[in-house]
PDB file of C-alpha atoms in Angstrom:
ATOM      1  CA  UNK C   1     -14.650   6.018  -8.847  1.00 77.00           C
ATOM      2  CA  UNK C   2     -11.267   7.082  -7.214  1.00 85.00           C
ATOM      3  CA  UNK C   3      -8.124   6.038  -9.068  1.00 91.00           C
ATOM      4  CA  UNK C   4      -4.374   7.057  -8.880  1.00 95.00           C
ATOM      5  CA  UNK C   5      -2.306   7.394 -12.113  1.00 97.00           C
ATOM      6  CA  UNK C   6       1.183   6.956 -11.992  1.00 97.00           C
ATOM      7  CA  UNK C   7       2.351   7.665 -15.919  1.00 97.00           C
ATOM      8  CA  UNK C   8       5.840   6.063 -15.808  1.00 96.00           C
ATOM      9  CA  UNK C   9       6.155   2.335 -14.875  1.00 95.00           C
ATOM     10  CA  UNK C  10      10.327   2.922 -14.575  1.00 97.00           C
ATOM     11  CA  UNK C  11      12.597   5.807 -14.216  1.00 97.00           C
ATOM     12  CA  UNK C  12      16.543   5.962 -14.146  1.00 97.00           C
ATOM     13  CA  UNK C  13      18.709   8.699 -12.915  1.00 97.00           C
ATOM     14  CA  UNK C  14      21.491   9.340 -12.455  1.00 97.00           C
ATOM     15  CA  UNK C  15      23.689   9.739  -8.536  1.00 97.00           C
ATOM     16  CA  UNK C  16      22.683  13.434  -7.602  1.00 97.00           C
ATOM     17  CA  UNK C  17      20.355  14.309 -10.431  1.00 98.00           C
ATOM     18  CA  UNK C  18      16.960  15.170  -9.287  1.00 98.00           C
ATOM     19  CA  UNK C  19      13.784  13.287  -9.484  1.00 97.00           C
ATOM     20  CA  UNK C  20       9.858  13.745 -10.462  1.00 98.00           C
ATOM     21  CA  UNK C  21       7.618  10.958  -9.994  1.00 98.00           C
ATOM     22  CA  UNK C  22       4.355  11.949 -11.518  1.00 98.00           C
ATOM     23  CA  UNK C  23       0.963  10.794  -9.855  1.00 98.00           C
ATOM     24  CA  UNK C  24      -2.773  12.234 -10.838  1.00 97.00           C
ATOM     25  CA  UNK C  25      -5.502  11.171  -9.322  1.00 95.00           C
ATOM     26  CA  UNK C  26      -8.951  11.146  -9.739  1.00 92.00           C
ATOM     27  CA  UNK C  27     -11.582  11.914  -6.493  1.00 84.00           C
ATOM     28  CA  UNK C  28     -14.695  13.334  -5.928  1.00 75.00           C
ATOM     29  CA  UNK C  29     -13.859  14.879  -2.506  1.00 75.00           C
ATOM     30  CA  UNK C  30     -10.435  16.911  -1.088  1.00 75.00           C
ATOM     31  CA  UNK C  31      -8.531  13.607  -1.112  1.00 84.00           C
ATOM     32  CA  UNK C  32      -6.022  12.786   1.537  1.00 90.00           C
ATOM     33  CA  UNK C  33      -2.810  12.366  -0.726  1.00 93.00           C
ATOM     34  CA  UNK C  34       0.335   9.604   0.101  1.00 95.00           C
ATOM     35  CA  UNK C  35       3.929   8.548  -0.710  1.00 97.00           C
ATOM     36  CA  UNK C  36       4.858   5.102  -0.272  1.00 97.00           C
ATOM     37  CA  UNK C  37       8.088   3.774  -0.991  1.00 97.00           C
ATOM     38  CA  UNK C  38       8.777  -0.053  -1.267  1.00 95.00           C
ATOM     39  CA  UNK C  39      12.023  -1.541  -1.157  1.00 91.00           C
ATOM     40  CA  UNK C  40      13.169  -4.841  -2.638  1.00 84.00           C
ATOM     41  CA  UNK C  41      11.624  -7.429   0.123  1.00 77.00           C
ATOM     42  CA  UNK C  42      10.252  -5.058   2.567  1.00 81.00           C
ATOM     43  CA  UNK C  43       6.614  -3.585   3.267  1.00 85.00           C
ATOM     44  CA  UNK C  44       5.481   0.003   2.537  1.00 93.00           C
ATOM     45  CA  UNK C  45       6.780   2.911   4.384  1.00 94.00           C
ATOM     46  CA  UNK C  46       5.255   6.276   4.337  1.00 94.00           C
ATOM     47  CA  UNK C  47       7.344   9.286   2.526  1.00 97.00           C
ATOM     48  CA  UNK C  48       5.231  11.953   3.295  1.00 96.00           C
ATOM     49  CA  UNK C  49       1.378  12.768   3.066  1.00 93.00           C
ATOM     50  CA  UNK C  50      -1.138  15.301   2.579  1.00 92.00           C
ATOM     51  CA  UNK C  51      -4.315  16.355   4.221  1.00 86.00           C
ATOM     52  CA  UNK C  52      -4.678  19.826   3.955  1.00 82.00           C
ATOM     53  CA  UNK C  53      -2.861  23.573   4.251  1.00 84.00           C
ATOM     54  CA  UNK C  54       0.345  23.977   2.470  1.00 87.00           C
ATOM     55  CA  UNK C  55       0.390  22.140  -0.815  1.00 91.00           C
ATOM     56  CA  UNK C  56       4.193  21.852  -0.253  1.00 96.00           C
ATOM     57  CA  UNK C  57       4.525  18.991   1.914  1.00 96.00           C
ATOM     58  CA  UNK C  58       8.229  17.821   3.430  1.00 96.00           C
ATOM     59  CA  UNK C  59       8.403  13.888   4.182  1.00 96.00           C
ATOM     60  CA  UNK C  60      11.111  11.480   5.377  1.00 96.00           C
ATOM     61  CA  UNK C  61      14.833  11.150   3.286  1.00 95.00           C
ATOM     62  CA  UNK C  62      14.623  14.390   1.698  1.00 97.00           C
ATOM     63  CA  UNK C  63      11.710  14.046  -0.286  1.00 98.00           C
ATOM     64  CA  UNK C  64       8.690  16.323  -1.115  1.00 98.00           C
ATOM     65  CA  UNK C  65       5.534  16.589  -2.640  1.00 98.00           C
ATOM     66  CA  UNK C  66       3.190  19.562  -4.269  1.00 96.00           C
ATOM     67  CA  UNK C  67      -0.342  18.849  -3.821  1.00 94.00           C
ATOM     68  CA  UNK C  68      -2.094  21.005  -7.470  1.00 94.00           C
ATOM     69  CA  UNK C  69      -5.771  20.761  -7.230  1.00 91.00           C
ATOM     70  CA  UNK C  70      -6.232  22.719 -10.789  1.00 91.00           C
ATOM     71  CA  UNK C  71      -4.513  19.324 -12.496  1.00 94.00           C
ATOM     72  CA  UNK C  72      -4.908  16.952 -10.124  1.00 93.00           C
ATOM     73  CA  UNK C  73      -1.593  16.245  -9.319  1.00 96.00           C
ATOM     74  CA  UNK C  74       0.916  14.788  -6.644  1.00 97.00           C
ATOM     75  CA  UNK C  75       3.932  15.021  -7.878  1.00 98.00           C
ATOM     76  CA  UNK C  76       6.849  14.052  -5.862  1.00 98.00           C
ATOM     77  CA  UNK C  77      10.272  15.453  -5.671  1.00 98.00           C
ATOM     78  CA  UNK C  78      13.911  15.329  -4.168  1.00 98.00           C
ATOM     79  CA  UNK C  79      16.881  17.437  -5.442  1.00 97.00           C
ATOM     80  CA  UNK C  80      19.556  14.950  -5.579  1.00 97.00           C
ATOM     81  CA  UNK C  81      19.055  11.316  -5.400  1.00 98.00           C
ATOM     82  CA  UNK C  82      21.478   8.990  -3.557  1.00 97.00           C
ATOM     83  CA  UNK C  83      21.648   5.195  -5.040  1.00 96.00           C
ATOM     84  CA  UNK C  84      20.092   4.128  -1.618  1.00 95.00           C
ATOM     85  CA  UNK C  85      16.544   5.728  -2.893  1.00 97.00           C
ATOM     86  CA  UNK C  86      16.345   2.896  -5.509  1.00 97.00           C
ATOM     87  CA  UNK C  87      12.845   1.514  -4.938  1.00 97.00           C
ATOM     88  CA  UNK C  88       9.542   1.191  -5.927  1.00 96.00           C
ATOM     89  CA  UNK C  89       7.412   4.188  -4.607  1.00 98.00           C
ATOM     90  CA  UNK C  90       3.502   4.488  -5.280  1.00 97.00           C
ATOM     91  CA  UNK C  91       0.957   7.203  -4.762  1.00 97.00           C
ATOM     92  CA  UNK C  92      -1.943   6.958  -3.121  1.00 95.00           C
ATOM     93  CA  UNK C  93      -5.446   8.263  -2.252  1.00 92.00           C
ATOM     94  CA  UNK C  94      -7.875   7.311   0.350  1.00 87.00           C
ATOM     95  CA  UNK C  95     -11.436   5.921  -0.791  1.00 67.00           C
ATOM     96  CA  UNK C  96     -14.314   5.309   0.941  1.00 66.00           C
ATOM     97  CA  UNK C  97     -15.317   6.162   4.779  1.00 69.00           C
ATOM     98  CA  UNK C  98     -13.597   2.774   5.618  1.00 75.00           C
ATOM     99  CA  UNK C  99     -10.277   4.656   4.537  1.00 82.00           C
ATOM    100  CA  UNK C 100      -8.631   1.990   2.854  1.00 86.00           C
ATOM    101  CA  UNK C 101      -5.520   3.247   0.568  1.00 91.00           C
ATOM    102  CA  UNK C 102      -6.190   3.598  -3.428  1.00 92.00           C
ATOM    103  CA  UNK C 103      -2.595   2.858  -5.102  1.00 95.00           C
ATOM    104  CA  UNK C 104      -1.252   3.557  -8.203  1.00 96.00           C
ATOM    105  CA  UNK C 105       0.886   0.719 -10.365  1.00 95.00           C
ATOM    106  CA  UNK C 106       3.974   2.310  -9.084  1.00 96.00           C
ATOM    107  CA  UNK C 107       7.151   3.439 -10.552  1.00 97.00           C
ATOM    108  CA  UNK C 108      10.009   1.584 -10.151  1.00 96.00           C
ATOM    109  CA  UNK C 109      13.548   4.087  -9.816  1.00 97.00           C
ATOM    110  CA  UNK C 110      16.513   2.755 -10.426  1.00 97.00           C
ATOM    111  CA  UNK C 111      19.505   4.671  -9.856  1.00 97.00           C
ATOM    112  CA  UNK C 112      23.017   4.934 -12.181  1.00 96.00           C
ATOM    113  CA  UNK C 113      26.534   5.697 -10.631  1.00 91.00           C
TER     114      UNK C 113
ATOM    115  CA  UNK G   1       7.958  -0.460  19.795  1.00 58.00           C
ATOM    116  CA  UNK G   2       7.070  -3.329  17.226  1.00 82.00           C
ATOM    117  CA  UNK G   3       5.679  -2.955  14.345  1.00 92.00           C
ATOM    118  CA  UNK G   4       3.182  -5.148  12.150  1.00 95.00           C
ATOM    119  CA  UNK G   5       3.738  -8.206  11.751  1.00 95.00           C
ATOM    120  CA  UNK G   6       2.875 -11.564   9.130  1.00 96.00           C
ATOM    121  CA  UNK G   7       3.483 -14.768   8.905  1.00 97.00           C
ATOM    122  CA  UNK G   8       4.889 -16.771   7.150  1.00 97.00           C
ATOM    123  CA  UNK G   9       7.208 -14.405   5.439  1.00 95.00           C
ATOM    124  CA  UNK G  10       7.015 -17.110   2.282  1.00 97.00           C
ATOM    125  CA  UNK G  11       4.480 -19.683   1.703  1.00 98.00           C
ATOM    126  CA  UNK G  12       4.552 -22.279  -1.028  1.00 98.00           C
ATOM    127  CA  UNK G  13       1.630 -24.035  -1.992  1.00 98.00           C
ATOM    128  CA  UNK G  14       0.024 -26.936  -4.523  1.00 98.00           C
ATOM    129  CA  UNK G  15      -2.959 -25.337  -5.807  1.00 97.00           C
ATOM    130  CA  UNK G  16      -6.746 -26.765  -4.486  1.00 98.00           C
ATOM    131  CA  UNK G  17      -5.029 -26.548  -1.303  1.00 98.00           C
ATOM    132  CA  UNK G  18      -6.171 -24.189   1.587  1.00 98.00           C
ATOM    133  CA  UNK G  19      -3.677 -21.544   3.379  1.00 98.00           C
ATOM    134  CA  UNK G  20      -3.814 -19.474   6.601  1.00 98.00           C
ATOM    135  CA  UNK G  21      -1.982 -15.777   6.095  1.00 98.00           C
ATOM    136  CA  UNK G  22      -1.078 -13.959   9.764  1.00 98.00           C
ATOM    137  CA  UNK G  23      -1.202 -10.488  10.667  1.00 97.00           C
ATOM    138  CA  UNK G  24      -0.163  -9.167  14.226  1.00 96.00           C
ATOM    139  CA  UNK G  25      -1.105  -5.154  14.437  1.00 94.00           C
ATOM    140  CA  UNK G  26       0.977  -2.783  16.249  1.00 93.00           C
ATOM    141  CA  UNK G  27      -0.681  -3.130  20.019  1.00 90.00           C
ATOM    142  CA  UNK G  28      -3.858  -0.847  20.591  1.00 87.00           C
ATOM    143  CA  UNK G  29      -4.166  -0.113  17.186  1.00 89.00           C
ATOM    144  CA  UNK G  30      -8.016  -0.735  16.103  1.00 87.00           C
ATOM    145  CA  UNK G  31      -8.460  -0.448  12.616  1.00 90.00           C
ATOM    146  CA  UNK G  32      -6.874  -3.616  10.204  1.00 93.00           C
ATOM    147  CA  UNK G  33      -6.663  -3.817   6.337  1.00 95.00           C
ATOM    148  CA  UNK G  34      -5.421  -6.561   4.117  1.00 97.00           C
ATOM    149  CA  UNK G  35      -3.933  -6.028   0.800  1.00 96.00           C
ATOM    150  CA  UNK G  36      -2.904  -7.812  -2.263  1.00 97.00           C
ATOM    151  CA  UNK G  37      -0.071  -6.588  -4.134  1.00 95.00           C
ATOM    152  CA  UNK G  38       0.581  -8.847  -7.846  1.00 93.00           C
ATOM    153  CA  UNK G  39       2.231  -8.234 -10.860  1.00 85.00           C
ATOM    154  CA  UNK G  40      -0.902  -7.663 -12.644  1.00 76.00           C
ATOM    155  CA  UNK G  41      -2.560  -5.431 -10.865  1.00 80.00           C
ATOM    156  CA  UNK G  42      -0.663  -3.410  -8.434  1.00 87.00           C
ATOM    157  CA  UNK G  43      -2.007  -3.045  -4.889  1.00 93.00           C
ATOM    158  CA  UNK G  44      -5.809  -4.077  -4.226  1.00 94.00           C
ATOM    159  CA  UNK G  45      -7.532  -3.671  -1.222  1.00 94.00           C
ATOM    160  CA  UNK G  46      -9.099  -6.698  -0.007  1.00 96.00           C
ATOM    161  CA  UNK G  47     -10.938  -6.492   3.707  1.00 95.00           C
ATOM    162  CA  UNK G  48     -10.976  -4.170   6.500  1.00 92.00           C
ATOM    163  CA  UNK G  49     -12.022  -4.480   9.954  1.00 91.00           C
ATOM    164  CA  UNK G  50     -12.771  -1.192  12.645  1.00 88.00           C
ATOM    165  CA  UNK G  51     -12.692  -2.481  16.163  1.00 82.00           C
ATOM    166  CA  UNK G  52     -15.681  -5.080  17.102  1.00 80.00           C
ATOM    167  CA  UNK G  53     -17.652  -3.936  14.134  1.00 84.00           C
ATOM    168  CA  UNK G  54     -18.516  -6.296  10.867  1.00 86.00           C
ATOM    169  CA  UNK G  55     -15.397  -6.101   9.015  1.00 89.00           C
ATOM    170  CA  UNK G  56     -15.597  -4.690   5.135  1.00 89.00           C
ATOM    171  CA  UNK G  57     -15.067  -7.479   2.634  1.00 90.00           C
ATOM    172  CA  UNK G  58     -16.139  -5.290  -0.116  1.00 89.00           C
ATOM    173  CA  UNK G  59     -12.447  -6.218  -1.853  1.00 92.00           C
ATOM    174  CA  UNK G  60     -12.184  -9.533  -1.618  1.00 94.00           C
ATOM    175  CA  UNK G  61     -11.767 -11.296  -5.376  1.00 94.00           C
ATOM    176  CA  UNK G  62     -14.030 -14.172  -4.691  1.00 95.00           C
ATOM    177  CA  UNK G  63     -15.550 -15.933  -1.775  1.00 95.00           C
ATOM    178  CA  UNK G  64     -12.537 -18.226  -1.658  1.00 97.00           C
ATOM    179  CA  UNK G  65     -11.286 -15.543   0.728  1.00 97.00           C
ATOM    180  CA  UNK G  66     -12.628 -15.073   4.049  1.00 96.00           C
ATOM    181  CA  UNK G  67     -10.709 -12.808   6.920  1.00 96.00           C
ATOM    182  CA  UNK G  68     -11.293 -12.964  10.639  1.00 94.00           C
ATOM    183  CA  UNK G  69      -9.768 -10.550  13.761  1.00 93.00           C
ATOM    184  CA  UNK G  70      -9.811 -11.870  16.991  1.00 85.00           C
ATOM    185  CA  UNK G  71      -9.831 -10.196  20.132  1.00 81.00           C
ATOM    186  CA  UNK G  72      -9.862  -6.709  18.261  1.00 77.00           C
ATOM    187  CA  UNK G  73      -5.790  -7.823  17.819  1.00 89.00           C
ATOM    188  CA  UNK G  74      -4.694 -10.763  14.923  1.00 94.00           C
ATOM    189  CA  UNK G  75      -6.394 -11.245  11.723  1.00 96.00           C
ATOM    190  CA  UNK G  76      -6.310 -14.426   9.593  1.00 97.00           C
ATOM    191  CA  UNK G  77      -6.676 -14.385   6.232  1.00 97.00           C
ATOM    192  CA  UNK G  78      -7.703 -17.865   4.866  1.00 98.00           C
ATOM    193  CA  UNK G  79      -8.003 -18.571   0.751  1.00 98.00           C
ATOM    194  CA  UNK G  80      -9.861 -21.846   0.023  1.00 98.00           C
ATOM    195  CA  UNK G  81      -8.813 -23.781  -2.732  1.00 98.00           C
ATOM    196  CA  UNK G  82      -5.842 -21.622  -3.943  1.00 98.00           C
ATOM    197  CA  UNK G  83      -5.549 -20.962  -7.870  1.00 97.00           C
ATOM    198  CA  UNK G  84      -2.199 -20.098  -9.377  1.00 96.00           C
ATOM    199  CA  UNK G  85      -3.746 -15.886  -9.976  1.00 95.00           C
ATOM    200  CA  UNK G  86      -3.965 -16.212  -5.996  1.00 96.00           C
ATOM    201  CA  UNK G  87       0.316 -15.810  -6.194  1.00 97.00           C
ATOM    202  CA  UNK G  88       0.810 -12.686  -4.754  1.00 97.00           C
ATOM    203  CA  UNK G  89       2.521 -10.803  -1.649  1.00 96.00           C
ATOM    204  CA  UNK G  90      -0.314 -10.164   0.835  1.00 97.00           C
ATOM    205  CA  UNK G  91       0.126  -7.083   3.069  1.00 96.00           C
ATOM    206  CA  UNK G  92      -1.518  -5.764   6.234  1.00 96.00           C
ATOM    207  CA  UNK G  93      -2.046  -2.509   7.553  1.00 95.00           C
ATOM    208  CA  UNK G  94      -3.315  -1.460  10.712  1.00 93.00           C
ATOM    209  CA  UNK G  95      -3.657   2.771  12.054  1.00 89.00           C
ATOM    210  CA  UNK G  96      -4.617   3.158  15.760  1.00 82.00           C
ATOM    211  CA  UNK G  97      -8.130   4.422  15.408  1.00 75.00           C
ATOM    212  CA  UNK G  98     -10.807   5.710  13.269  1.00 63.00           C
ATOM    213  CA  UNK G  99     -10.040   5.967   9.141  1.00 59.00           C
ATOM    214  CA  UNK G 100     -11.993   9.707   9.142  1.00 57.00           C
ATOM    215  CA  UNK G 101      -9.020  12.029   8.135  1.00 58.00           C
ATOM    216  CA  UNK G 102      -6.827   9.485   6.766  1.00 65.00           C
ATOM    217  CA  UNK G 103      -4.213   8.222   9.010  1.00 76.00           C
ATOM    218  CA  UNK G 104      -1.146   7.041   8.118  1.00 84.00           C
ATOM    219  CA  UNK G 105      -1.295   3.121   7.821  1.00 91.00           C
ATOM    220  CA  UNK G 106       1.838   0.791   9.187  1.00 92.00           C
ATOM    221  CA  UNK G 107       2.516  -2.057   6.923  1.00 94.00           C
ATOM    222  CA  UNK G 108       3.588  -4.937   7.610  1.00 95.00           C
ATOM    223  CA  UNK G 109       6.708  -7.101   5.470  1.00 94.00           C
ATOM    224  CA  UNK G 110       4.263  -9.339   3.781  1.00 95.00           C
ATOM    225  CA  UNK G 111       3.240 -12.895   2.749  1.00 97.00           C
ATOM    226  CA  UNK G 112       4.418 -13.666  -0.468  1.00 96.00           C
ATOM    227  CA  UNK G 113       1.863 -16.505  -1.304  1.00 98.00           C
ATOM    228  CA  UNK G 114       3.142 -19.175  -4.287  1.00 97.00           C
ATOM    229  CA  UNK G 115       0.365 -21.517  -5.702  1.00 98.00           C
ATOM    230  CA  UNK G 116       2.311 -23.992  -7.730  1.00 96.00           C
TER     231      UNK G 116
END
């Protein structure tokens, strides 16, 4: 069955330190690959997302995302992090030809001055 | 333009009682997917309907849940006798055609659903 592993259930940084939220995931097929980020109150909105080609994908706010197929991996990325980026953000795969989204628990980043 | 839509934003409810959760899809958009997001287990797909086609309920938790889309537009999502593990913030989704190749999906804000 298809699942999404997100390893860390909270991260902190620090204002302008970068960031690595891990997500593996498990799926039979070439998976089509997401960023969600959730913000205190508010629905989902995408970061970024990956279908094919470059495993290097640019999304929204500065963030990115490398798509490794050898360790099933989706990790996301941003070089500095601005206190604004404090959220919840969750991987996900699609399952199933009805598409519906697979998520992971999410990690919850919380960001120090 | 407008995005999804829900309401009510909050609901508050005794439990045995019935509720109503609404979802308004962005306009022309054809596909629609409910979601459950608790505290115990993260973000669960519950029901998904393609255009005029019989919707898949292959997520729903019980058969105290039943969805409907009318028109090809709004969905209702109605849970019968609410239990206190039916708290939860319920999300919608909608993408403006076929799933194959894995569109991006719009959210909507949510229901957050209290069964006291």
């Amino acid at each position: 069955a298809q699942s999404v592993t997100q390893p860390d259930i909270h991260i902190t940084v620090s204002e302008g330190a970068s960031l690595e939220l891990r997500c593996n995931y498990s799926y039979g097929a070439t998976p089509y690959l997401f960023w969600y980020v959730q913000s205190p109150g508010q629905g989902l909105q995408l970061l970024l997302k990956y279908f094919s080609g470059d495993t290097l994908v640019q999304g929204i706010k500065g963030f990115e995302a490398e798509f490794k197929r050898s360790q099933s991996s989706f990790n996301l990325r941003k070089p500095s992090v601005h206190w604004s980026d404090a959220a919840e953000y969750f991987c996900a795969v699609t399952g199933g030809s009805q598409g519906n989204l697979i998520f992971g628990k999410g990690t919850k980043l919380s960001v120090k001055p | 333009g407008a995005g999804v839509s829900q309401s009510p934003s909050n609901k508050v409810t005794e439990k045995g009682k019935d509720v109503e959760l609404r979802c308004d899809p962005i306009s022309g958009h054809t596909a629609l997917y409910w979601y459950r997001q608790s505290l115990g287990q993260g973000l669960e797909f519950l029901i998904y309907f393609q255009g005029n086609s019989a919707p898949d309920k292959s997520g729903l938790p019980s058969d105290r849940f039943s969805a409907e889309r009318t028109g090809g537009s709004v969905s209702t999502l109605t849970i019968q006798r609410t239990q206190q593990e039916d708290s939860a913030v319920y999300l919608c989704a909608s993408i403006p055609i076929s799933p194959a190749g894995g569109q991006e999906q719009y959210f909507g804000p949510g229901t957050r659903l209290t069964v006291t």
